[in-house]
């Protein structure tokens, strides 16, 4: 992409990482994405390639064997990967969130125990807040951990766990009895180590099979059932219970930038496909791009791609500078996911009947884009976060 979604002020290292990832996406992801996605096949070779490039340790500090790169670098890498195939970005996204939570909130022992192996891609992270009865309303979590003499016993059911079967470390948010008045102060994140796979993977812990989804195929999304599962007290993230909501919200905040980046990637690809197709397809004696209605669609699509990219980059830079970015991450996620759905739809229309054929990439993008309206908080939840943040800063003096 010569012109759109450029980012000013990157370091030489960032430019180099992005160029390497872009080549990898063009050679190793795009040519295989359709077949793997239609077969709902886990992209094992691509994941190995990402391990070799060090992408699993991209943001993990160098002292733990990672590359110590910023959220911005990560987001730009994700944008590139999602341009190739969103499911591949899904494999590293949950890993990245768990690594971030450990880096920010883990005890020294937890960091030492997990981060070096996470950087090498040996330990692969997933995270779980949602349950069958709740997603947006996180404070209503029912899965419960009860403290005994030898640690905790967990009972309950989790839902929509991305990489549930293919990860071996899951950060799980559950209820504990801290006697706090506010429900979210009674939530604790546990670091659940488990083998990869499905079925009863440990006594009291079952990962039923993959949920059959509309898109976002290849990457597994599962339930997680706890039935008297026992876990040591030192697996509480940060050591102290009752802090889980804060930890997860911090993770989700970087996750929102990440979802915005994915949306940018899909929108870029949808635009690339549309501008290519519109110069080849002819109707009424000329290329369809010569009909102003189509050229204007492309202009609007490109403008949306550009706006979403800039807001995503702004939100990432803000977080990297150490400032709170809840409003900006919410705005970036909101606009990037909504624009992604619109740009993808327009690209689909430009493809005419062929857009409905499974031979054309746009068909897959059409099934991927809607997930971004939901994951890491729906558009309605983003608007709630944004408006609350605005009212914090623009309080009436009247
Ligand atoms: C493919 C996939 C992968 C996922 N991966 C993960 C994962 O790895 N880990 C994880 O924890 N979760 C994951 N999720 C869950 C996801 O985060 C939730 O689906 C999402 O947060 C929405 O929750 P819900 O589905 O329960 O919808 P609900 O919360 O039931 O919302 C239903 C509708 O009501 C609206 N709504 C809800 N509350 C309000 C309100 N206060 N005001 C206005 N409107 C409101 C919502 O916007 C939505 O339109 C995944 C979901 C999918 C589909």
Coordinates of C-alpha atoms and ligand atoms in Angstrom, one line a residue:
X1 CA 0.0 0.0 0.0
X2 CA 1.8 3.0 -1.3
X3 CA -0.3 5.8 0.0
X4 CA -2.9 4.9 2.6
X5 CA -2.4 4.2 6.3
X6 CA 1.1 5.5 6.5
X7 CA 2.5 6.4 10.0
X8 CA 4.7 9.4 10.5
X9 CA 7.6 9.4 12.9
X10 CA 8.4 5.7 13.2
X11 CA 11.9 4.6 14.2
X12 CA 14.2 2.6 11.8
X13 CA 13.5 -0.5 13.9
X14 CA 9.7 -0.1 13.6
X15 CA 10.0 0.4 9.9
X16 CA 12.2 -2.7 9.6
X17 CA 9.8 -4.8 11.7
X18 CA 6.8 -3.7 9.6
X19 CA 8.5 -4.3 6.3
X20 CA 9.4 -7.9 7.4
X21 CA 5.9 -8.5 8.6
X22 CA 4.4 -7.1 5.4
X23 CA 6.5 -9.4 3.2
X24 CA 5.5 -12.3 5.5
X25 CA 1.8 -11.4 5.1
X26 CA 2.1 -11.1 1.3
X27 CA 4.0 -14.4 0.9
X28 CA 2.9 -16.6 3.7
X29 CA -0.6 -15.5 4.7
X30 CA -2.6 -14.0 1.8
X31 CA -2.0 -16.9 -0.6
X32 CA -3.2 -19.5 2.0
X33 CA -5.9 -17.6 3.9
X34 CA -8.9 -18.6 1.8
X35 CA -8.2 -22.3 1.8
X36 CA -7.3 -22.4 5.5
X37 CA -10.4 -20.3 6.4
X38 CA -12.8 -22.3 4.4
X39 CA -11.4 -25.5 6.0
X40 CA -11.6 -24.0 9.5
X41 CA -7.9 -25.1 9.7
X42 CA -5.6 -23.8 12.4
X43 CA -2.7 -21.9 10.7
X44 CA 0.0 -24.0 12.3
X45 CA 2.8 -23.1 9.8
X46 CA 2.0 -19.4 9.9
X47 CA 2.1 -19.5 13.7
X48 CA 5.5 -21.2 13.5
X49 CA 6.7 -18.4 11.2
X50 CA 5.5 -15.8 13.6
X51 CA 7.3 -17.5 16.5
X52 CA 10.5 -17.5 14.4
X53 CA 10.1 -13.7 13.8
X54 CA 9.8 -13.2 17.5
X55 CA 6.2 -11.8 17.2
X56 CA 5.0 -13.6 20.4
X57 CA 7.6 -11.6 22.4
X58 CA 7.1 -8.3 20.5
X59 CA 6.0 -6.2 23.5
X60 CA 7.6 -8.4 26.2
X61 CA 10.6 -6.5 27.9
X62 CA 14.1 -7.5 26.7
X63 CA 15.1 -8.6 30.2
X64 CA 12.5 -11.4 29.7
X65 CA 13.7 -12.3 26.2
X66 CA 11.2 -10.2 24.2
X67 CA 11.8 -7.4 21.8
X68 CA 10.5 -4.7 24.2
X69 CA 8.5 -2.9 21.5
X70 CA 5.7 -0.5 22.1
X71 CA 1.9 -0.9 21.8
X72 CA 2.1 1.2 18.6
X73 CA 4.6 -1.3 17.0
X74 CA 2.3 -4.1 18.0
X75 CA -0.8 -2.4 16.7
X76 CA 0.8 -1.7 13.3
X77 CA 2.0 -5.3 13.1
X78 CA -1.6 -6.5 13.8
X79 CA -2.9 -4.1 11.2
X80 CA -0.6 -5.8 8.6
X81 CA -1.5 -9.3 9.8
X82 CA -5.3 -8.6 9.7
X83 CA -4.8 -7.3 6.2
X84 CA -3.7 -10.8 5.4
X85 CA -6.1 -12.8 7.6
X86 CA -7.8 -11.6 10.8
X87 CA -7.7 -15.1 12.4
X88 CA -3.9 -15.0 12.5
X89 CA -4.0 -11.7 14.5
X90 CA -6.5 -13.5 16.8
X91 CA -3.9 -16.1 17.7
X92 CA -1.5 -13.4 19.0
X93 CA -4.0 -11.0 20.4
X94 CA -5.1 -12.9 23.5
X95 CA -1.4 -13.8 24.1
X96 CA -0.5 -10.2 23.9
X97 CA -3.2 -9.2 26.4
X98 CA -2.1 -11.8 28.9
X99 CA 1.6 -10.8 28.5
X100 CA 0.6 -7.2 29.0
X101 CA -1.4 -8.0 32.2
X102 CA 1.5 -10.0 33.6
X103 CA 4.1 -7.3 32.7
X104 CA 2.0 -4.6 34.4
X105 CA 0.4 -6.5 37.3
X106 CA 2.2 -9.8 37.8
X107 CA 4.4 -10.5 40.9
X108 CA 8.2 -10.7 40.2
X109 CA 7.9 -14.5 40.5
X110 CA 4.9 -14.6 38.0
X111 CA 6.8 -12.5 35.5
X112 CA 9.9 -14.7 35.8
X113 CA 7.8 -17.8 35.5
X114 CA 5.9 -16.9 32.4
X115 CA 7.2 -14.0 30.4
X116 CA 10.4 -15.6 29.0
X117 CA 8.4 -18.7 27.9
X118 CA 5.7 -16.4 26.5
X119 CA 8.3 -14.5 24.5
X120 CA 9.5 -17.7 23.0
X121 CA 5.9 -18.7 22.1
X122 CA 6.1 -21.8 24.3
X123 CA 3.5 -20.5 26.7
X124 CA 0.6 -19.1 24.7
X125 CA -2.0 -16.9 26.5
X126 CA -5.8 -16.6 26.3
X127 CA -8.1 -14.6 28.5
X128 CA -11.6 -15.2 29.8
X129 CA -14.2 -12.8 31.2
X130 CA -17.4 -13.7 29.3
X131 CA -19.9 -16.2 30.5
X132 CA -23.1 -17.7 28.9
X133 CA -25.2 -15.1 30.6
X134 CA -22.9 -12.1 30.3
X135 CA -20.4 -10.3 28.2
X136 CA -20.8 -6.5 28.4
X137 CA -21.8 -6.6 32.1
X138 CA -18.5 -8.0 33.4
X139 CA -19.2 -7.1 37.1
X140 CA -22.0 -9.7 37.0
X141 CA -19.6 -12.6 36.7
X142 CA -20.9 -15.7 38.4
X143 CA -18.0 -18.2 38.2
X144 CA -16.7 -18.4 41.7
X145 CA -13.5 -19.2 43.5
X146 CA -13.7 -20.2 47.2
X147 CA -10.6 -20.1 49.3
X148 CA -9.7 -23.2 51.3
X149 CA -6.6 -24.3 53.3
X150 CA -4.7 -25.3 50.1
X151 CA -5.7 -22.6 47.7
X152 CA -8.9 -22.0 45.8
X153 CA -11.7 -24.2 44.3
X154 CA -13.4 -22.8 41.2
X155 CA -16.9 -23.6 39.9
X156 CA -18.7 -22.1 37.0
X157 CA -18.8 -21.8 33.2
X158 CA -17.0 -19.4 30.8
X159 CA -17.9 -18.6 27.2
X160 CA -16.3 -17.3 24.1
X161 CA -12.8 -18.1 25.0
X162 CA -10.6 -17.3 21.9
X163 CA -7.7 -19.7 21.7
X164 CA -9.3 -21.8 24.5
X165 CA -8.1 -25.0 23.0
X166 CA -4.7 -23.9 21.6
X167 CA -3.4 -21.8 24.6
X168 CA -1.8 -23.2 27.7
X169 CA -2.2 -20.3 30.0
X170 CA -5.6 -18.6 30.5
X171 CA -6.1 -15.5 32.6
X172 CA -9.6 -16.1 34.0
X173 CA -11.7 -13.5 35.8
X174 CA -13.9 -15.0 38.6
X175 CA -15.7 -13.9 41.7
X176 CA -14.1 -14.2 45.1
X177 CA -15.5 -13.1 48.4
X178 CA -13.6 -10.0 49.4
X179 CA -16.6 -8.6 51.3
X180 CA -16.5 -5.5 49.1
X181 CA -19.7 -3.5 48.6
X182 CA -19.1 -2.9 44.9
X183 CA -19.3 -6.2 42.8
X184 CA -16.3 -5.4 40.6
X185 CA -14.1 -5.3 43.8
X186 CA -14.9 -8.9 44.4
X187 CA -13.3 -10.1 41.1
X188 CA -10.0 -11.8 40.9
X189 CA -7.9 -12.9 37.9
X190 CA -6.4 -16.4 38.2
X191 CA -3.6 -17.6 35.9
X192 CA -4.8 -21.1 34.9
X193 CA -2.1 -23.3 33.4
X194 CA -3.5 -26.1 31.4
X195 CA -2.5 -28.5 28.5
X196 CA -3.7 -27.6 25.0
X197 CA -6.6 -29.6 23.6
X198 CA -10.2 -30.4 24.3
X199 CA -12.2 -32.4 26.8
X200 CA -11.3 -32.7 30.5
X201 CA -7.8 -31.4 30.2
X202 CA -7.2 -31.3 34.0
X203 CA -9.3 -32.7 36.9
X204 CA -12.3 -30.3 37.2
X205 CA -11.4 -28.3 34.0
X206 CA -13.1 -29.0 30.7
X207 CA -12.7 -27.3 27.3
X208 CA -15.6 -28.5 25.2
X209 CA -15.1 -28.4 21.4
X210 CA -14.8 -25.4 19.2
X211 CA -17.8 -23.1 18.7
X212 CA -18.8 -23.1 15.1
X213 CA -18.6 -19.4 14.0
X214 CA -19.8 -17.4 11.0
X215 CA -16.2 -16.2 10.3
X216 CA -13.0 -15.8 12.3
X217 CA -12.4 -19.4 11.4
X218 CA -9.1 -21.3 11.9
X219 CA -8.7 -19.8 15.3
X220 CA -10.6 -21.7 18.0
X221 CA -13.2 -20.1 20.3
X222 CA -14.4 -22.3 23.1
X223 CA -16.2 -22.6 26.4
X224 CA -14.4 -23.4 29.7
X225 CA -16.1 -25.4 32.4
X226 CA -14.9 -25.4 36.0
X227 CA -16.2 -28.2 38.3
X228 CA -14.4 -28.2 41.6
X229 CA -11.1 -27.1 39.9
X230 CA -8.3 -26.6 42.4
X231 CA -5.7 -23.9 42.0
X232 CA -2.9 -22.6 44.2
X233 CA -3.2 -19.1 45.8
X234 CA 0.0 -18.0 44.1
X235 CA -1.7 -18.2 40.8
X236 CA -3.7 -15.1 41.6
X237 CA -2.5 -12.4 39.2
X238 CA -0.5 -9.8 41.3
X239 CA -0.7 -11.9 44.4
X240 CA -3.7 -10.2 46.0
X241 CA -7.4 -11.0 45.3
X242 CA -10.0 -8.4 44.5
X243 CA -7.9 -6.6 41.8
X244 CA -9.0 -8.6 38.8
X245 CA -11.5 -6.2 37.3
X246 CA -8.8 -3.4 37.2
X247 CA -6.3 -5.9 35.7
X248 CA -8.7 -7.1 33.0
X249 CA -9.8 -3.6 32.1
X250 CA -6.2 -2.6 31.6
X251 CA -5.8 -5.6 29.3
X252 CA -8.9 -4.8 27.4
X253 CA -7.9 -1.2 26.9
X254 CA -4.8 -2.4 24.9
X255 CA -7.1 -5.0 23.4
X256 CA -9.3 -2.2 22.0
X257 CA -6.4 -0.6 20.2
X258 CA -5.7 -4.0 18.9
X259 CA -9.2 -4.6 17.6
X260 CA -9.1 -1.1 16.0
X261 CA -5.9 -2.2 14.3
X262 CA -7.5 -5.4 13.0
X263 CA -10.4 -3.4 11.7
X264 CA -8.0 -1.1 9.9
X265 CA -6.2 -4.1 8.4
X266 CA -9.4 -5.6 7.0
X267 CA -10.6 -2.2 5.7
X268 CA -7.3 -1.7 3.9
X269 CA -7.5 -5.1 2.2
X270 CA -11.2 -4.5 1.2
X271 CA -10.1 -1.2 -0.3
X272 CA -7.2 -2.8 -2.2
X273 CA -9.4 -5.5 -3.6
X274 CA -12.0 -2.9 -4.7
X275 CA -9.6 -0.5 -6.4
X276 CA -8.0 -3.4 -8.3
X277 CA -11.3 -5.0 -9.3
X278 CA -12.9 -1.7 -10.3
X279 CA -10.1 -1.1 -12.9
X280 CA -10.6 -4.5 -14.4
X281 CA -14.3 -5.0 -14.6
X282 CA -16.0 -3.3 -17.5
X283 CA -19.6 -2.3 -18.0
X284 CA -21.2 -0.1 -20.6
X285 CA -18.0 0.1 -22.6
X286 CA -15.7 1.3 -19.8
X287 CA -14.0 0.2 -16.6
X288 CA -16.4 0.5 -13.7
X289 CA -14.0 2.9 -11.9
X290 CA -14.8 5.4 -14.7
X291 CA -18.4 5.6 -13.5
X292 CA -18.3 8.4 -11.0
X293 CA -20.6 6.4 -8.6
X294 CA -17.8 3.8 -8.2
X295 CA -14.9 6.3 -8.1
X296 CA -16.7 8.2 -5.3
X297 CA -17.2 5.0 -3.3
X298 CA -13.4 4.5 -3.5
X299 CA -12.8 8.0 -2.3
X300 CA -15.1 7.5 0.7
X301 CA -13.6 4.1 1.5
X302 CA -10.0 5.5 1.4
X303 CA -11.0 8.4 3.6
X304 CA -12.5 6.0 6.2
X305 CA -9.4 3.8 6.0
X306 CA -7.2 6.9 6.7
X307 CA -9.3 8.3 9.5
X308 CA -9.5 5.0 11.3
X309 CA -5.8 4.4 11.0
X310 CA -5.0 7.9 12.4
X311 CA -7.3 7.4 15.4
X312 CA -5.9 4.0 16.1
X313 CA -2.3 5.3 16.0
X314 CA -3.3 8.2 18.3
X315 CA -4.8 5.8 20.9
X316 CA -1.7 3.6 20.8
X317 CA 0.7 6.5 21.2
X318 CA -1.3 7.8 24.1
X319 CA -1.1 4.5 26.0
X320 CA 2.6 4.3 25.2
X321 CA 3.2 7.7 26.7
X322 CA 1.8 6.3 30.0
X323 CA -1.5 8.3 29.8
X324 CA -4.9 6.9 30.3
X325 CA -6.5 6.3 26.9
X326 CA -9.9 4.8 27.7
X327 CA -11.7 7.5 25.7
X328 CA -9.3 7.5 22.7
X329 CA -9.1 3.7 22.6
X330 CA -12.9 3.5 22.7
X331 CA -13.2 6.1 20.0
X332 CA -10.6 4.3 17.8
X333 CA -12.3 1.0 18.3
X334 CA -15.8 2.4 17.6
X335 CA -14.8 4.2 14.4
X336 CA -12.4 1.6 13.1
X337 CA -14.9 -1.2 13.5
X338 CA -17.9 0.7 12.1
X339 CA -15.9 2.0 9.2
X340 CA -14.5 -1.5 8.6
X341 CA -18.0 -2.9 8.3
X342 CA -18.9 0.0 5.8
X343 CA -15.8 -0.3 3.7
X344 CA -16.1 -4.0 3.4
X345 CA -19.7 -3.7 2.4
X346 CA -18.9 -1.2 -0.3
X347 CA -16.0 -3.4 -1.6
X348 CA -18.5 -6.2 -1.7
X349 CA -21.0 -4.1 -3.8
X350 CA -18.2 -3.1 -6.2
X351 CA -17.5 -6.8 -6.8
X352 CA -21.1 -7.3 -8.0
X353 CA -22.1 -10.9 -8.1
X354 CA -18.5 -12.2 -7.8
X355 CA -18.3 -10.8 -4.3
X356 CA -20.8 -13.5 -3.3
X357 CA -18.6 -16.2 -4.6
X358 CA -16.3 -18.1 -2.2
X359 CA -13.5 -17.7 -4.8
X360 CA -13.2 -14.0 -4.0
X361 CA -11.5 -12.8 -0.8
X362 CA -14.1 -10.2 -0.2
X363 CA -16.6 -12.9 0.8
X364 CA -14.3 -13.8 3.8
X365 CA -13.8 -10.2 4.8
X366 CA -17.6 -9.7 4.8
X367 CA -17.9 -12.5 7.4
X368 CA -14.9 -11.2 9.5
X369 CA -15.9 -7.6 9.8
X370 CA -19.0 -8.0 12.0
X371 CA -17.0 -9.6 14.8
X372 CA -15.1 -6.4 15.3
X373 CA -18.4 -4.6 16.1
X374 CA -18.7 -7.0 19.1
X375 CA -15.3 -8.2 20.4
X376 CA -13.6 -6.2 23.2
X377 CA -16.9 -4.4 23.9
X378 CA -19.7 -3.6 21.5
X379 CA -20.2 -0.2 19.8
X380 CA -22.8 0.6 22.5
X381 CA -20.3 -0.1 25.2
X382 CA -17.7 2.0 23.5
X383 CA -20.1 4.9 23.4
X384 CA -20.8 4.4 27.2
X385 CA -17.1 4.5 27.9
X386 CA -16.5 7.6 25.7
X387 CA -19.5 9.6 27.1
X388 CA -18.5 8.8 30.7
X389 CA -15.0 9.9 30.0
X390 CA -16.2 13.1 28.4
X391 CA -18.5 13.9 31.3
X392 CA -15.5 13.4 33.6
X393 CA -13.6 16.1 31.7
X394 CA -16.4 18.5 30.8
X395 CA -18.3 18.6 34.1
X396 CA -20.9 21.4 34.1
X397 CA -20.0 24.3 36.4
X398 CA -23.7 25.4 36.5
Ligands
LIG1 C1 -15.8 -14.8 18.2 C2 -15.8 -14.2 19.5 C3 -14.7 -14.3 20.3 C4 -14.7 -13.8 21.6 N1 -13.5 -13.9 22.4 C5 -13.6 -13.6 23.7 C6 -12.5 -13.9 24.6 O1 -11.4 -14.3 24.2 N2 -12.6 -13.6 25.9 C7 -13.7 -13.1 26.5 O2 -13.8 -12.9 27.7 N3 -14.8 -12.8 25.6 C8 -14.8 -13.1 24.3 N4 -15.9 -12.8 23.5 C9 -17.1 -12.3 24.1 C10 -17.3 -10.8 23.7 O3 -16.4 -10.0 24.4 C11 -18.8 -10.5 24.0 O4 -19.6 -11.2 23.1 C12 -19.1 -9.1 24.0 O5 -18.5 -8.4 25.0 C13 -20.6 -8.8 24.1 O6 -21.2 -9.5 25.1 P1 -22.5 -10.4 24.9 O7 -22.3 -11.3 23.7 O8 -22.8 -11.1 26.2 O9 -23.6 -9.4 24.6 P2 -24.6 -8.6 25.6 O10 -23.7 -8.0 26.7 O11 -25.6 -9.5 26.0 O12 -25.2 -7.5 24.7 C14 -26.3 -7.7 23.8 C15 -26.6 -6.4 23.1 O13 -27.0 -5.4 24.1 C16 -26.2 -4.3 24.0 N5 -26.0 -3.8 25.4 C17 -25.6 -4.4 26.5 N6 -25.5 -3.6 27.5 C18 -25.9 -2.4 27.1 C19 -26.0 -1.1 27.7 N7 -25.7 -0.9 29.0 N8 -26.4 -0.1 27.0 C20 -26.7 -0.2 25.7 N9 -26.6 -1.4 25.0 C21 -26.2 -2.5 25.7 C22 -24.9 -4.7 23.4 O14 -24.3 -3.6 22.8 C23 -25.5 -5.7 22.4 O15 -25.9 -5.1 21.2 C24 -15.8 -13.2 22.1 C25 -17.0 -13.1 21.3 C26 -17.0 -13.6 20.1 C27 -18.2 -13.5 19.2

